[in-house]
Coordinates of C-alpha atoms and ligand atoms in Angstrom, one line a residue:
Chain A
M1 CA -96.3 -83.5 -101.2
N2 CA -99.8 -85.0 -101.0
L3 CA -101.8 -82.6 -98.8
F4 CA -104.7 -84.8 -97.9
E5 CA -102.9 -88.2 -98.0
G6 CA -104.6 -90.5 -95.6
I7 CA -107.1 -88.0 -94.3
T8 CA -109.7 -90.8 -93.7
D9 CA -107.1 -92.9 -91.9
Y10 CA -106.3 -89.9 -89.8
L11 CA -110.0 -89.5 -88.8
L12 CA -110.2 -93.2 -88.0
V13 CA -107.2 -93.1 -85.7
M14 CA -108.7 -89.9 -84.1
K15 CA -112.0 -91.7 -83.6
K16 CA -110.2 -94.4 -81.8
T17 CA -108.2 -92.0 -79.8
F18 CA -111.3 -90.3 -78.4
T19 CA -113.3 -93.4 -77.6
R20 CA -113.0 -95.7 -74.6
P21 CA -110.1 -94.0 -72.9
V22 CA -108.2 -95.8 -70.2
K23 CA -108.6 -95.4 -66.4
F24 CA -108.9 -91.7 -65.4
K25 CA -106.2 -92.0 -62.8
T26 CA -103.7 -93.5 -65.2
M27 CA -104.6 -90.7 -67.8
V28 CA -104.0 -87.9 -65.3
Q29 CA -100.5 -89.2 -64.4
Q30 CA -99.7 -89.5 -68.1
I31 CA -100.9 -86.0 -68.8
V32 CA -98.7 -84.5 -66.1
H33 CA -95.8 -86.4 -67.4
E34 CA -96.4 -85.3 -71.0
M35 CA -96.8 -81.7 -69.9
Y36 CA -93.4 -81.7 -68.4
Y37 CA -91.9 -83.8 -71.2
L38 CA -93.5 -81.9 -74.2
G39 CA -94.0 -78.6 -72.6
V40 CA -91.6 -77.6 -69.9
E41 CA -88.7 -79.1 -71.6
S42 CA -89.4 -77.0 -74.7
L43 CA -89.3 -73.7 -72.7
P44 CA -85.5 -73.1 -73.0
I45 CA -85.6 -73.3 -76.9
V46 CA -88.8 -71.2 -77.0
C47 CA -87.2 -68.5 -74.9
F48 CA -84.0 -68.5 -77.0
L49 CA -85.8 -68.2 -80.4
S50 CA -88.5 -65.7 -79.2
L51 CA -85.8 -63.5 -77.6
F52 CA -83.8 -63.2 -80.8
I53 CA -86.8 -62.7 -83.0
G54 CA -87.8 -59.8 -80.7
I55 CA -84.2 -58.4 -81.1
V56 CA -84.1 -58.9 -84.9
V57 CA -87.5 -57.3 -85.5
M58 CA -86.6 -54.3 -83.4
I59 CA -83.2 -53.8 -85.1
Q60 CA -84.8 -54.1 -88.6
I61 CA -87.5 -51.5 -87.7
A62 CA -85.1 -49.1 -86.0
F63 CA -82.9 -49.3 -89.0
Q64 CA -85.8 -48.5 -91.4
M65 CA -87.2 -45.6 -89.3
E66 CA -84.9 -42.8 -90.5
S67 CA -87.9 -40.5 -91.4
P68 CA -88.8 -38.0 -88.7
L69 CA -92.4 -38.2 -89.8
I70 CA -92.8 -41.6 -88.2
P71 CA -93.3 -41.5 -84.5
K72 CA -90.7 -43.4 -82.6
Y73 CA -93.2 -45.5 -80.7
T74 CA -94.2 -47.2 -84.0
A75 CA -91.3 -49.5 -83.4
G76 CA -92.8 -50.8 -80.2
F77 CA -96.2 -51.0 -81.8
I78 CA -94.9 -53.1 -84.8
T79 CA -92.8 -55.4 -82.7
R80 CA -95.9 -56.2 -80.6
V81 CA -98.2 -56.8 -83.5
V82 CA -95.6 -59.1 -85.3
I83 CA -94.9 -61.0 -82.2
I84 CA -98.4 -61.4 -80.9
Y85 CA -100.3 -61.9 -84.1
E86 CA -97.9 -64.2 -86.1
F87 CA -94.5 -64.9 -84.6
S88 CA -95.4 -66.4 -81.2
P89 CA -98.5 -68.3 -82.1
T90 CA -97.8 -69.4 -85.7
I91 CA -94.1 -69.4 -86.4
M92 CA -93.3 -70.7 -82.9
S93 CA -95.8 -73.5 -83.4
M94 CA -94.1 -74.5 -86.6
L95 CA -90.8 -74.6 -84.9
L96 CA -92.3 -76.6 -82.1
S97 CA -93.8 -79.1 -84.6
G98 CA -90.1 -79.9 -85.4
R99 CA -89.4 -80.7 -81.7
V100 CA -92.5 -82.0 -80.3
G101 CA -94.0 -83.5 -83.4
S102 CA -91.1 -85.5 -84.5
R103 CA -90.5 -86.7 -80.9
I104 CA -94.2 -88.0 -80.6
A105 CA -94.0 -89.7 -84.0
A106 CA -90.7 -91.3 -83.3
E107 CA -91.8 -92.5 -79.8
I108 CA -95.1 -94.0 -81.0
G109 CA -93.6 -95.3 -84.2
T110 CA -90.9 -97.1 -82.4
M111 CA -93.5 -98.7 -80.1
K112 CA -95.5 -99.8 -83.2
V113 CA -92.6 -101.5 -84.9
T114 CA -91.3 -103.2 -81.8
E115 CA -94.9 -104.7 -81.3
Q116 CA -95.5 -102.7 -78.0
I117 CA -98.7 -101.4 -79.5
D118 CA -99.8 -105.0 -80.3
A119 CA -98.9 -105.9 -76.8
L120 CA -101.2 -103.1 -75.4
E121 CA -104.0 -104.2 -77.8
V122 CA -104.0 -107.9 -76.8
M123 CA -104.2 -106.8 -73.1
G124 CA -107.4 -105.2 -74.2
I125 CA -106.1 -101.6 -73.9
N126 CA -107.1 -99.0 -76.5
S127 CA -103.6 -98.2 -77.6
A128 CA -104.5 -95.1 -79.6
S129 CA -106.2 -93.6 -76.7
Y130 CA -103.6 -94.7 -74.2
L131 CA -100.7 -93.3 -76.2
I132 CA -102.0 -90.3 -78.2
L133 CA -104.8 -88.8 -76.0
P134 CA -102.7 -87.8 -73.0
K135 CA -100.2 -86.1 -75.4
I136 CA -103.0 -84.2 -77.1
I137 CA -104.6 -83.1 -73.9
A138 CA -101.3 -82.2 -72.2
F139 CA -99.9 -80.2 -75.1
V140 CA -103.2 -78.3 -75.8
L141 CA -103.3 -77.3 -72.1
I142 CA -99.8 -76.2 -72.0
M143 CA -99.6 -74.4 -75.5
P144 CA -101.2 -71.2 -74.2
V145 CA -98.6 -71.1 -71.5
I146 CA -95.7 -71.6 -74.0
I147 CA -97.1 -69.0 -76.4
T148 CA -97.6 -66.4 -73.6
F149 CA -94.1 -67.2 -72.5
S150 CA -92.8 -66.7 -76.1
I151 CA -94.7 -63.4 -76.4
F152 CA -93.0 -62.1 -73.2
C153 CA -89.5 -63.3 -74.3
G154 CA -90.0 -61.6 -77.8
L155 CA -91.1 -58.3 -76.3
F156 CA -88.3 -58.5 -73.8
G157 CA -85.9 -58.9 -76.8
G158 CA -87.1 -55.7 -78.2
Y159 CA -86.7 -53.9 -74.9
L160 CA -83.1 -55.1 -74.8
I161 CA -82.4 -53.4 -78.1
T162 CA -83.8 -50.1 -76.8
M163 CA -81.4 -50.4 -73.9
I164 CA -78.4 -51.2 -76.0
T165 CA -78.7 -49.0 -79.1
G166 CA -80.6 -46.1 -77.7
E167 CA -82.0 -45.5 -81.3
I168 CA -85.6 -45.9 -79.9
P169 CA -86.0 -44.6 -76.4
T170 CA -87.3 -47.2 -73.9
S171 CA -90.3 -45.1 -72.9
E172 CA -91.3 -44.8 -76.5
Y173 CA -91.0 -48.5 -76.9
F174 CA -93.3 -49.2 -73.9
Y175 CA -95.7 -46.5 -75.2
G176 CA -95.8 -48.4 -78.5
L177 CA -96.4 -51.7 -76.9
R178 CA -99.6 -50.3 -75.3
A179 CA -100.7 -48.2 -78.2
F180 CA -104.1 -49.2 -79.6
F181 CA -103.9 -52.4 -77.6
T182 CA -107.0 -54.6 -77.0
S183 CA -107.0 -57.7 -75.0
F184 CA -108.4 -59.4 -77.9
E185 CA -105.0 -59.6 -79.5
I186 CA -103.9 -62.0 -76.7
T187 CA -107.2 -64.0 -76.9
Y188 CA -106.6 -64.4 -80.6
A189 CA -103.1 -65.6 -80.1
L190 CA -104.1 -68.1 -77.5
I191 CA -107.0 -69.5 -79.5
K192 CA -104.6 -70.1 -82.3
S193 CA -102.3 -71.8 -80.0
L194 CA -105.0 -74.2 -78.9
F195 CA -105.7 -75.2 -82.5
F196 CA -102.0 -75.5 -83.4
G197 CA -101.3 -77.6 -80.3
F198 CA -104.0 -80.0 -81.5
I199 CA -102.7 -80.1 -85.0
I200 CA -99.2 -80.9 -83.9
T201 CA -100.0 -83.7 -81.5
S202 CA -102.8 -85.4 -83.4
I203 CA -101.0 -85.3 -86.7
S204 CA -97.7 -86.6 -85.3
G205 CA -99.5 -89.1 -83.1
Y206 CA -101.3 -90.4 -86.3
Y207 CA -98.0 -90.7 -88.3
G208 CA -96.4 -92.6 -85.4
Y209 CA -99.4 -94.9 -85.0
I210 CA -99.4 -96.0 -88.7
V211 CA -95.7 -96.8 -89.1
E212 CA -95.2 -100.2 -90.7
G213 CA -91.7 -101.7 -91.0
G214 CA -88.6 -100.7 -89.1
A215 CA -86.3 -97.9 -87.9
L216 CA -86.2 -96.4 -91.4
E217 CA -90.0 -96.0 -91.6
V218 CA -90.0 -94.5 -88.1
G219 CA -87.6 -91.8 -89.4
K220 CA -89.6 -91.2 -92.5
N221 CA -92.8 -90.8 -90.6
S222 CA -91.3 -88.4 -88.1
T223 CA -90.3 -86.1 -90.9
K224 CA -93.7 -86.5 -92.5
A225 CA -95.3 -85.6 -89.1
M226 CA -93.3 -82.4 -88.9
V227 CA -93.9 -81.3 -92.5
Q228 CA -97.7 -82.1 -92.5
S229 CA -98.2 -80.4 -89.1
S230 CA -96.4 -77.3 -90.5
I231 CA -98.6 -77.2 -93.6
F232 CA -101.8 -77.6 -91.6
I233 CA -100.6 -74.9 -89.1
I234 CA -100.3 -72.4 -92.0
I235 CA -103.6 -73.5 -93.6
F236 CA -105.4 -73.0 -90.2
D237 CA -103.6 -69.8 -89.7
V238 CA -105.3 -68.4 -92.9
I239 CA -108.7 -69.8 -91.9
L240 CA -108.5 -68.5 -88.3
T241 CA -107.3 -65.1 -89.4
Q242 CA -110.3 -64.9 -91.9
I243 CA -112.7 -65.9 -89.1
F244 CA -111.4 -63.6 -86.4
L245 CA -110.0 -60.6 -88.3
G246 CA -111.5 -60.8 -91.8
Chain B
M1 CA -109.3 -125.3 -75.9
I2 CA -108.8 -123.3 -79.1
K3 CA -110.4 -124.4 -82.4
V4 CA -109.7 -123.0 -85.7
K5 CA -112.0 -123.7 -88.7
N6 CA -111.4 -123.0 -92.4
L7 CA -109.3 -119.9 -91.7
V8 CA -108.2 -117.8 -94.7
K9 CA -106.0 -114.7 -94.4
K10 CA -105.0 -112.7 -97.4
F11 CA -103.0 -109.4 -97.9
N12 CA -104.4 -107.8 -101.0
D13 CA -104.3 -110.7 -103.4
K14 CA -101.7 -112.7 -101.6
V15 CA -103.0 -115.7 -99.7
V16 CA -100.9 -116.1 -96.6
L17 CA -103.1 -118.7 -94.8
N18 CA -105.2 -121.0 -96.8
N19 CA -108.0 -122.8 -95.2
I20 CA -106.4 -123.7 -91.8
N21 CA -108.2 -126.3 -89.6
T22 CA -106.9 -127.4 -86.2
T23 CA -107.4 -127.7 -82.5
F24 CA -105.2 -126.8 -79.6
E25 CA -105.7 -128.5 -76.3
P26 CA -105.1 -127.3 -72.7
G27 CA -102.1 -128.5 -70.8
K28 CA -100.1 -129.1 -73.9
V29 CA -97.4 -127.3 -75.8
N30 CA -98.7 -126.8 -79.3
L31 CA -96.0 -125.8 -81.9
V32 CA -96.5 -124.1 -85.1
I33 CA -93.5 -124.6 -87.3
G34 CA -92.5 -123.5 -90.8
R35 CA -89.9 -121.5 -92.6
S36 CA -89.6 -117.9 -92.0
G37 CA -92.3 -116.1 -94.1
S38 CA -94.6 -119.2 -93.9
G39 CA -97.2 -117.3 -92.0
K40 CA -96.6 -118.3 -88.4
T41 CA -96.8 -114.7 -87.1
V42 CA -99.8 -113.9 -89.2
F43 CA -101.5 -117.0 -87.9
M44 CA -100.8 -116.2 -84.3
K45 CA -102.0 -112.6 -84.9
C46 CA -105.3 -114.0 -86.3
L47 CA -105.7 -116.1 -83.2
L48 CA -105.1 -113.0 -81.0
G49 CA -107.6 -111.0 -83.0
L50 CA -105.0 -108.5 -84.0
L51 CA -105.6 -109.4 -87.6
T52 CA -109.0 -110.3 -89.0
P53 CA -109.1 -113.2 -91.4
E54 CA -111.2 -113.0 -94.6
E55 CA -112.9 -116.3 -93.9
G56 CA -113.2 -118.8 -91.1
E57 CA -114.1 -119.2 -87.5
L58 CA -112.1 -119.3 -84.2
F59 CA -113.4 -120.7 -81.0
Y60 CA -112.2 -120.1 -77.5
G61 CA -114.0 -122.8 -75.6
N62 CA -117.4 -122.6 -77.2
K63 CA -117.2 -118.9 -78.0
D64 CA -116.9 -117.9 -81.6
F65 CA -114.3 -115.1 -81.2
Y66 CA -114.8 -113.1 -84.4
S67 CA -118.5 -112.7 -83.8
L68 CA -118.2 -111.6 -80.2
S69 CA -118.7 -108.0 -79.2
E70 CA -115.6 -105.8 -78.5
K71 CA -116.3 -106.1 -74.8
E72 CA -116.5 -109.9 -74.8
Q73 CA -113.4 -110.1 -77.0
K74 CA -111.7 -108.0 -74.3
N75 CA -112.7 -110.4 -71.6
I76 CA -111.1 -113.3 -73.5
R77 CA -108.0 -111.3 -74.1
K78 CA -107.5 -110.8 -70.4
E79 CA -107.0 -114.6 -70.2
M80 CA -104.3 -114.5 -72.8
G81 CA -100.6 -114.0 -72.2
V82 CA -98.6 -113.1 -75.2
V83 CA -94.8 -113.1 -75.9
F84 CA -94.2 -111.3 -79.1
Q85 CA -91.3 -112.1 -81.6
S86 CA -89.5 -108.9 -80.5
G87 CA -90.4 -109.2 -76.9
A88 CA -92.4 -106.0 -77.0
I89 CA -91.0 -104.9 -73.6
F90 CA -92.5 -101.4 -72.8
D91 CA -89.5 -99.2 -73.0
F92 CA -91.1 -96.4 -70.9
L93 CA -91.2 -98.8 -67.8
D94 CA -88.5 -100.7 -65.9
V95 CA -88.5 -104.5 -65.4
E96 CA -90.9 -104.3 -62.5
G97 CA -93.2 -101.9 -64.2
N98 CA -93.5 -104.2 -67.2
V99 CA -94.7 -107.1 -65.1
R100 CA -96.8 -104.8 -62.9
F101 CA -98.6 -103.2 -66.0
P102 CA -101.3 -105.8 -66.5
L103 CA -101.8 -105.9 -62.8
D104 CA -102.3 -102.1 -62.5
M105 CA -104.6 -102.2 -65.5
F106 CA -106.8 -105.2 -64.7
S107 CA -106.5 -106.4 -61.1
N108 CA -107.8 -105.1 -57.9
M109 CA -104.8 -106.2 -56.0
T110 CA -103.3 -104.1 -53.2
Q111 CA -99.7 -102.7 -53.6
K112 CA -98.2 -105.4 -51.5
E113 CA -100.0 -108.1 -53.4
K114 CA -98.8 -106.7 -56.8
I115 CA -95.2 -106.5 -55.7
D116 CA -95.4 -110.2 -54.4
R117 CA -96.9 -111.2 -57.7
V118 CA -94.3 -109.3 -59.7
N119 CA -91.5 -111.0 -57.7
Y120 CA -93.1 -114.4 -58.0
C121 CA -93.3 -114.0 -61.8
L122 CA -89.7 -112.7 -62.1
E123 CA -88.5 -115.7 -60.0
K124 CA -90.2 -118.1 -62.4
V125 CA -88.1 -116.7 -65.2
N126 CA -84.9 -116.4 -63.2
L127 CA -84.9 -112.6 -63.2
Q128 CA -85.2 -112.1 -59.4
G129 CA -83.5 -108.9 -58.2
T130 CA -83.6 -107.1 -61.5
N131 CA -86.7 -105.1 -60.6
K132 CA -85.2 -101.7 -61.2
L133 CA -83.4 -102.3 -64.4
K134 CA -84.4 -100.4 -67.5
S135 CA -85.4 -102.2 -70.7
S136 CA -82.2 -100.8 -72.4
E137 CA -80.1 -102.5 -69.8
L138 CA -81.4 -106.0 -70.6
S139 CA -79.8 -108.6 -72.9
G140 CA -81.9 -110.3 -75.6
G141 CA -82.4 -113.4 -73.5
M142 CA -83.5 -111.4 -70.4
K143 CA -86.0 -109.5 -72.6
K144 CA -87.5 -112.7 -73.7
R145 CA -87.7 -113.9 -70.2
L146 CA -89.2 -110.7 -69.1
A147 CA -91.8 -110.9 -71.8
I148 CA -92.7 -114.3 -70.5
A149 CA -92.9 -113.1 -66.9
R150 CA -95.2 -110.3 -68.0
S151 CA -97.4 -112.7 -70.0
I152 CA -98.0 -114.9 -67.0
A153 CA -98.7 -112.1 -64.5
L154 CA -102.5 -112.5 -64.7
N155 CA -102.4 -116.3 -64.7
P156 CA -103.4 -116.7 -68.4
K157 CA -105.5 -119.6 -69.7
Y158 CA -103.9 -119.2 -73.1
L159 CA -100.2 -118.6 -73.7
F160 CA -98.9 -117.5 -77.0
C161 CA -95.1 -117.3 -77.8
D162 CA -93.8 -116.1 -81.2
E163 CA -90.3 -117.5 -81.6
P164 CA -89.5 -117.1 -78.0
N165 CA -86.0 -118.5 -78.4
S166 CA -84.9 -117.2 -81.8
G167 CA -81.7 -115.2 -81.6
L168 CA -80.6 -116.7 -78.2
D169 CA -77.6 -118.9 -77.5
P170 CA -78.4 -122.6 -77.3
Q171 CA -78.3 -122.6 -73.4
N172 CA -80.7 -119.8 -73.0
A173 CA -82.9 -121.3 -75.7
V174 CA -83.2 -124.6 -73.8
T175 CA -84.0 -122.7 -70.6
I176 CA -86.8 -120.9 -72.2
D177 CA -88.2 -124.1 -73.8
E178 CA -88.1 -125.7 -70.4
L179 CA -89.8 -122.7 -68.8
I180 CA -92.7 -122.7 -71.3
Y181 CA -93.1 -126.5 -70.9
N182 CA -93.2 -126.3 -67.1
L183 CA -95.6 -123.3 -67.1
T184 CA -98.0 -125.1 -69.4
H185 CA -98.1 -128.3 -67.3
E186 CA -98.2 -126.4 -64.0
F187 CA -101.0 -124.2 -64.8
N188 CA -102.7 -126.3 -67.5
T189 CA -102.5 -123.5 -70.1
T190 CA -103.3 -123.9 -73.8
T191 CA -99.9 -123.0 -75.1
I192 CA -99.1 -122.1 -78.7
V193 CA -95.5 -121.5 -79.7
N194 CA -94.2 -120.4 -83.1
T195 CA -90.7 -121.7 -83.9
H196 CA -88.4 -122.9 -86.5
D197 CA -86.0 -124.5 -84.0
M198 CA -85.9 -128.2 -84.4
N199 CA -84.4 -128.6 -80.9
S200 CA -87.7 -127.1 -79.5
V201 CA -89.7 -129.3 -81.7
I202 CA -88.1 -132.5 -80.4
K203 CA -88.0 -131.4 -76.8
I204 CA -91.4 -129.8 -76.2
G205 CA -93.5 -130.4 -79.3
E206 CA -96.5 -132.3 -77.8
K207 CA -98.5 -131.3 -80.8
V208 CA -96.8 -129.8 -83.9
I209 CA -98.4 -128.3 -87.0
F210 CA -96.3 -127.5 -90.1
L211 CA -97.2 -124.5 -92.2
Y212 CA -96.1 -124.6 -95.9
E213 CA -97.1 -122.3 -98.6
G214 CA -100.2 -121.1 -96.7
H215 CA -101.4 -124.6 -96.1
L216 CA -101.4 -126.7 -92.9
W217 CA -99.2 -129.3 -94.5
W218 CA -98.7 -131.8 -91.7
E219 CA -99.9 -132.3 -88.2
G220 CA -98.5 -134.6 -85.5
S221 CA -96.2 -134.6 -82.5
N222 CA -92.5 -134.9 -81.7
E223 CA -93.0 -138.6 -81.4
N224 CA -93.8 -139.2 -85.0
I225 CA -92.3 -136.2 -86.7
L226 CA -88.9 -137.9 -87.4
K227 CA -90.6 -140.8 -89.0
T228 CA -92.6 -138.7 -91.5
D229 CA -92.6 -139.4 -95.2
N230 CA -93.9 -135.9 -96.0
K231 CA -91.3 -134.5 -98.5
E232 CA -91.6 -130.8 -97.7
L233 CA -91.5 -131.5 -93.9
I234 CA -88.4 -133.7 -94.3
D235 CA -86.8 -130.9 -96.2
F236 CA -87.7 -128.5 -93.4
I237 CA -86.5 -130.8 -90.6
F238 CA -83.3 -131.8 -92.2
A239 CA -82.2 -128.4 -93.3
S240 CA -80.0 -128.1 -90.2
S241 CA -76.8 -130.1 -90.0
L242 CA -77.5 -131.1 -86.5
A243 CA -80.7 -132.8 -87.6
Q244 CA -78.8 -134.6 -90.3
K245 CA -76.4 -135.9 -87.7
L246 CA -79.3 -137.0 -85.5
L247 CA -80.8 -138.9 -88.5
K248 CA -77.6 -140.7 -89.1
T249 CA -77.2 -141.9 -85.5
S250 CA -80.9 -142.9 -85.2
Ligands
ADP301 N1 -99.1 -106.5 -92.7 C1 -98.8 -107.2 -93.9 N2 -99.0 -106.8 -95.1 C2 -98.6 -107.6 -96.1 N3 -98.1 -108.7 -96.1 C3 -97.8 -109.2 -94.9 C4 -98.1 -108.5 -93.6 N4 -97.7 -109.2 -92.6 C5 -97.2 -110.3 -93.1 N5 -97.2 -110.3 -94.5 C6 -96.7 -111.4 -95.3 O1 -97.2 -112.6 -94.9 C7 -96.3 -113.7 -95.0 C8 -96.0 -114.4 -93.7 O2 -95.3 -113.6 -92.8 P1 -95.1 -114.0 -91.3 O3 -96.3 -114.5 -90.7 O4 -94.5 -112.8 -90.6 O5 -94.0 -115.2 -91.5 P2 -93.3 -115.9 -90.3 O6 -93.7 -115.4 -88.9 O7 -93.6 -117.4 -90.5 O8 -91.8 -115.7 -90.5 C9 -95.0 -113.1 -95.5 O9 -94.8 -113.3 -96.9 C10 -95.2 -111.5 -95.3 O10 -94.5 -110.8 -96.2
MG302 MG1 -92.7 -114.4 -87.5

């Protein structure tokens, strides 16, 4: 694992991505398409994973809370904190880098090895901008939606447990969800989601764009895209946590 | 007209093109021949500006391509039609979308004019009526023909084809050769075709250059190529059994 492998190449590709974009109208159409393709189509898996994490977190906490000294609403409180601070923005992003990141790298990488990118370039089109920029913009715009959705699903999972087991009364759970709540928690989660959305799309766009060779290299680079985005998500998680909460 | 002067292209220390000098004239089919790995694709990508050579000059008309600004290069590129070795069909678009793409990007045509132009180009390559097919539904020969249709959409002054008939059955290969020949003469394009197919050389090679170990080893036409006494070229030509038979009967 070479952490900063090709960081200068990455910056060069990004520079190309953000200069001389194609026609505005074309770009808008692409963004809408990518929002659907990368965002909306990810919602079912996001819902599934978040729901079950909410459920598991609640079961764990309820199981640990034998002591009568701990107020029951603590379960709701902890579930909320875990989901909003870390699970939905960070862990969910890492899972999405598997889905979205490898998809982007494979798509762009295939276009590279089949000379479609050369074909765009000889037509005088900035291929990096044409292919990568709409994906970055679309995904960064839709990430807050995905993460908010994930938070709701996670908290709903916890609610289901209060209904099913009765260990923690539903009213206590809801009280816990609101206890010591500040809207900054949500802001913080959404800010993180913007950063992570950019990390996933730009890194995987880069890995697709630099593929040389054939199908084998496309596969290798999609894996790299996923691994590197996950690593940078964790690194930026630490940095952002220091900045906002430290 | 395209003029190449003292062109040198290296990858790391490996010299792929060594001091190439030649001229390609309009209204003629110019062939670049050589074994696979001899640098045909690299040469074409240098002409297209996709690769930058270490040394040398390249003139489109009287313009020195490598010293032009990005914007001026772009203007020349709008006059180029390119058929890549793999076809490079955009797989996110259907047949019609592929031919329309350059029109959408660079022309001010109305919708109706664009459709007419698309159909005209598809007819030229015998693909009329396939407008809505996806690229995954096309055979190898259809992809090559579609690539040609896309490359002529904007009436190019310069037409580049990298092994347009490799991997095709002989009948399809002949069709594509004829198509390239006819387009070149109908529109007076400066056409450059990479190939290692001797049938194409004999049939449409109005000018032929032979690349060997990075050098421009021989230059001539289909009229004098069979009479050559250049040893490496003879080896190349008569590597195929068909060519050997031809030699015996001639
Ligand atoms: N991007 C590259 N990096 C390093 N070497 C390359 C690259 N592209 C081509 N080559 C080398 O240049 C030589 C010529 O390749 P190419 O032009 O594709 O041959 P041809 O098209 O005649 O079959 C080959 O030896 C190939 O390995
Ligand atoms: Mg080649």
